[in-house]
PDB file of C-alpha atoms in Angstrom:
ATOM      1  CA  GLN A   1      19.425   4.550   8.940  1.00 87.00           C
ATOM      2  CA  VAL A   2      15.694   4.646   8.546  1.00 94.00           C
ATOM      3  CA  GLN A   3      12.972   2.174   9.395  1.00 96.00           C
ATOM      4  CA  LEU A   4       9.949   1.967   7.112  1.00 97.00           C
ATOM      5  CA  ALA A   5       6.422   0.774   7.755  1.00 97.00           C
ATOM      6  CA  GLU A   6       3.747   0.437   5.075  1.00 97.00           C
ATOM      7  CA  SER A   7       0.023   0.482   5.630  1.00 98.00           C
ATOM      8  CA  GLY A   8      -3.185   0.786   3.661  1.00 98.00           C
ATOM      9  CA  GLY A   9      -3.363  -2.504   1.799  1.00 98.00           C
ATOM     10  CA  ALA A  10      -6.757  -4.123   1.454  1.00 98.00           C
ATOM     11  CA  LEU A  11      -8.975  -6.460  -0.515  1.00 98.00           C
ATOM     12  CA  VAL A  12     -10.791  -4.412  -3.148  1.00 98.00           C
ATOM     13  CA  GLU A  13     -12.622  -4.875  -6.422  1.00 98.00           C
ATOM     14  CA  ALA A  14     -11.368  -3.971  -9.860  1.00 98.00           C
ATOM     15  CA  GLY A  15     -11.811  -0.269 -10.491  1.00 98.00           C
ATOM     16  CA  ASP A  16     -11.462   0.680  -6.842  1.00 98.00           C
ATOM     17  CA  SER A  17      -8.851   2.968  -5.320  1.00 98.00           C
ATOM     18  CA  LEU A  18      -6.438   2.620  -2.432  1.00 98.00           C
ATOM     19  CA  ARG A  19      -3.898   4.882  -0.820  1.00 98.00           C
ATOM     20  CA  LEU A  20      -0.830   3.268   0.664  1.00 98.00           C
ATOM     21  CA  SER A  21       1.307   5.033   3.240  1.00 98.00           C
ATOM     22  CA  CYS A  22       4.921   4.511   4.230  1.00 98.00           C
ATOM     23  CA  VAL A  23       6.130   6.082   7.452  1.00 98.00           C
ATOM     24  CA  GLY A  24       9.837   6.445   8.091  1.00 97.00           C
ATOM     25  CA  SER A  25      11.507   6.671  11.463  1.00 96.00           C
ATOM     26  CA  GLY A  26      15.028   6.730  12.839  1.00 90.00           C
ATOM     27  CA  GLY A  27      16.546   8.820  10.062  1.00 86.00           C
ATOM     28  CA  THR A  28      16.306  12.064   8.152  1.00 91.00           C
ATOM     29  CA  PHE A  29      13.442  11.255   5.829  1.00 94.00           C
ATOM     30  CA  GLY A  30      14.102  14.137   3.464  1.00 95.00           C
ATOM     31  CA  ILE A  31      17.492  12.833   2.305  1.00 94.00           C
ATOM     32  CA  TYR A  32      16.046   9.634   0.865  1.00 96.00           C
ATOM     33  CA  ILE A  33      14.636   8.881  -2.515  1.00 97.00           C
ATOM     34  CA  MET A  34      11.494   6.875  -1.876  1.00 98.00           C
ATOM     35  CA  GLY A  35      10.297   4.042  -4.035  1.00 98.00           C
ATOM     36  CA  TRP A  36       7.355   1.694  -4.205  1.00 98.00           C
ATOM     37  CA  PHE A  37       7.808  -1.866  -5.424  1.00 98.00           C
ATOM     38  CA  ARG A  38       5.505  -4.826  -5.600  1.00 98.00           C
ATOM     39  CA  GLN A  39       5.747  -8.581  -5.757  1.00 98.00           C
ATOM     40  CA  GLY A  40       2.816 -10.504  -7.148  1.00 97.00           C
ATOM     41  CA  PRO A  41       2.179 -14.217  -6.701  1.00 92.00           C
ATOM     42  CA  GLY A  42       4.831 -16.219  -8.507  1.00 92.00           C
ATOM     43  CA  LYS A  43       6.600 -13.087  -9.733  1.00 95.00           C
ATOM     44  CA  GLU A  44       9.758 -11.204  -8.917  1.00 96.00           C
ATOM     45  CA  ARG A  45       9.713  -7.888  -7.157  1.00 96.00           C
ATOM     46  CA  GLU A  46       9.160  -5.085  -9.645  1.00 97.00           C
ATOM     47  CA  PHE A  47       9.428  -1.333  -9.687  1.00 97.00           C
ATOM     48  CA  VAL A  48       6.229   0.665  -9.358  1.00 98.00           C
ATOM     49  CA  ALA A  49       7.126   4.298  -8.666  1.00 98.00           C
ATOM     50  CA  ALA A  50       9.811   6.532  -7.207  1.00 98.00           C
ATOM     51  CA  ILE A  51       9.981  10.102  -5.992  1.00 98.00           C
ATOM     52  CA  SER A  52      12.959  12.374  -5.460  1.00 96.00           C
ATOM     53  CA  THR A  53      13.899  13.804  -2.091  1.00 95.00           C
ATOM     54  CA  LEU A  54      11.835  16.982  -2.366  1.00 94.00           C
ATOM     55  CA  GLY A  55       9.135  15.462  -4.514  1.00 95.00           C
ATOM     56  CA  SER A  56       9.979  17.401  -7.667  1.00 95.00           C
ATOM     57  CA  ASN A  57      10.658  14.333  -9.825  1.00 96.00           C
ATOM     58  CA  THR A  58       8.864  11.035 -10.220  1.00 97.00           C
ATOM     59  CA  HIS A  59       9.181   7.790 -12.162  1.00 97.00           C
ATOM     60  CA  TYR A  60       6.464   5.267 -12.877  1.00 98.00           C
ATOM     61  CA  ALA A  61       6.363   1.820 -14.327  1.00 98.00           C
ATOM     62  CA  ASP A  62       4.513   1.731 -17.627  1.00 98.00           C
ATOM     63  CA  SER A  63       1.974  -0.648 -16.140  1.00 97.00           C
ATOM     64  CA  VAL A  64       0.797   1.919 -13.582  1.00 98.00           C
ATOM     65  CA  LYS A  65       1.412   5.225 -15.321  1.00 98.00           C
ATOM     66  CA  GLY A  66      -1.752   7.291 -15.410  1.00 98.00           C
ATOM     67  CA  ARG A  67      -3.347   5.278 -12.614  1.00 98.00           C
ATOM     68  CA  PHE A  68      -0.918   5.544  -9.689  1.00 98.00           C
ATOM     69  CA  THR A  69       0.548   8.658  -8.105  1.00 98.00           C
ATOM     70  CA  ILE A  70       3.494   8.736  -5.735  1.00 98.00           C
ATOM     71  CA  SER A  71       3.867  11.626  -3.315  1.00 98.00           C
ATOM     72  CA  ARG A  72       5.597  12.484  -0.083  1.00 98.00           C
ATOM     73  CA  ASP A  73       5.268  14.750   2.915  1.00 97.00           C
ATOM     74  CA  ASN A  74       8.664  15.123   4.510  1.00 97.00           C
ATOM     75  CA  SER A  75       7.212  17.001   7.474  1.00 96.00           C
ATOM     76  CA  LYS A  76       5.310  13.806   8.302  1.00 97.00           C
ATOM     77  CA  ASN A  77       8.117  11.420   7.309  1.00 97.00           C
ATOM     78  CA  THR A  78       5.651   9.766   4.975  1.00 98.00           C
ATOM     79  CA  ALA A  79       5.491   8.628   1.377  1.00 98.00           C
ATOM     80  CA  TYR A  80       2.246   7.713  -0.338  1.00 98.00           C
ATOM     81  CA  LEU A  81       1.071   5.698  -3.267  1.00 98.00           C
ATOM     82  CA  GLN A  82      -2.363   6.625  -4.543  1.00 98.00           C
ATOM     83  CA  MET A  83      -3.690   3.767  -6.652  1.00 98.00           C
ATOM     84  CA  ASN A  84      -6.716   4.364  -8.856  1.00 98.00           C
ATOM     85  CA  ARG A  85      -8.625   2.126 -11.259  1.00 98.00           C
ATOM     86  CA  LEU A  86      -7.065  -0.940  -9.756  1.00 98.00           C
ATOM     87  CA  LYS A  87      -6.814  -4.095 -11.830  1.00 98.00           C
ATOM     88  CA  PRO A  88      -6.502  -7.733 -10.770  1.00 98.00           C
ATOM     89  CA  GLU A  89      -2.942  -7.720 -12.094  1.00 97.00           C
ATOM     90  CA  ASP A  90      -2.103  -5.093  -9.463  1.00 98.00           C
ATOM     91  CA  THR A  91      -2.515  -7.773  -6.803  1.00 98.00           C
ATOM     92  CA  ALA A  92       0.762  -7.972  -4.909  1.00 98.00           C
ATOM     93  CA  VAL A  93       2.570  -7.245  -1.717  1.00 98.00           C
ATOM     94  CA  TYR A  94       3.591  -3.609  -1.958  1.00 98.00           C
ATOM     95  CA  TYR A  95       6.856  -2.479  -0.413  1.00 98.00           C
ATOM     96  CA  CYS A  96       8.237   0.967   0.183  1.00 98.00           C
ATOM     97  CA  ALA A  97      11.962   1.541   0.067  1.00 97.00           C
ATOM     98  CA  ALA A  98      14.464   4.296   0.770  1.00 96.00           C
ATOM     99  CA  ASP A  99      17.628   5.122  -1.159  1.00 91.00           C
ATOM    100  CA  ALA A 100      20.194   7.770  -0.270  1.00 80.00           C
ATOM    101  CA  ALA A 101      22.451   7.208  -3.287  1.00 79.00           C
ATOM    102  CA  GLY A 102      20.910   9.224  -6.105  1.00 82.00           C
ATOM    103  CA  TRP A 103      18.119   9.667  -8.590  1.00 90.00           C
ATOM    104  CA  THR A 104      19.586   8.208 -11.763  1.00 90.00           C
ATOM    105  CA  ALA A 105      18.980   4.559 -10.813  1.00 91.00           C
ATOM    106  CA  ALA A 106      15.799   5.078  -8.803  1.00 92.00           C
ATOM    107  CA  ARG A 107      13.945   2.434 -10.837  1.00 93.00           C
ATOM    108  CA  ASP A 108      16.397  -0.257  -9.803  1.00 93.00           C
ATOM    109  CA  THR A 109      15.463  -2.390  -6.831  1.00 91.00           C
ATOM    110  CA  LYS A 110      19.130  -3.069  -6.104  1.00 92.00           C
ATOM    111  CA  VAL A 111      19.968   0.515  -5.134  1.00 92.00           C
ATOM    112  CA  TYR A 112      17.499   0.724  -2.260  1.00 95.00           C
ATOM    113  CA  ASN A 113      19.035   0.174   1.139  1.00 94.00           C
ATOM    114  CA  TYR A 114      15.987   0.157   3.383  1.00 96.00           C
ATOM    115  CA  TRP A 115      12.737  -1.715   2.978  1.00 97.00           C
ATOM    116  CA  GLY A 116       9.453  -1.987   4.783  1.00 98.00           C
ATOM    117  CA  GLN A 117       7.699  -5.231   5.609  1.00 97.00           C
ATOM    118  CA  GLY A 118       5.119  -4.855   2.865  1.00 98.00           C
ATOM    119  CA  THR A 119       1.358  -4.479   2.728  1.00 98.00           C
ATOM    120  CA  GLN A 120      -0.972  -6.772   0.808  1.00 98.00           C
ATOM    121  CA  VAL A 121      -3.137  -5.393  -1.970  1.00 98.00           C
ATOM    122  CA  THR A 122      -5.624  -7.813  -3.472  1.00 98.00           C
ATOM    123  CA  VAL A 123      -7.829  -6.795  -6.382  1.00 98.00           C
ATOM    124  CA  SER A 124     -10.685  -9.088  -7.288  1.00 97.00           C
ATOM    125  CA  SER A 125     -12.353  -9.176 -10.686  1.00 92.00           C
TER     126      SER A 125
END
């Protein structure tokens, strides 16, 4: 088992950048695929990005590709989401998640076993 805690959300203006962090505890962080998901107002939770256990592979949603970068530092039990050129449509609660199953379905919210509480990102226009 692993417990996850996100931080770094803020109220920012369009075009700004934010870096979200997700710290894991209680488990072996390096065995988990890490994902970032978000849920905007009135919307379902959607995939944002995922990173493989050693950080050698990544996936991104089309809506964030080229703007967001997922990374991890297993020595710090931490995953990151660097968000650049933020848009109002990026406004959402951002969640990190951990999955020990495998890489092939890393874009699927249903395969993640552990979730953080979320951190609010609000982008004004």
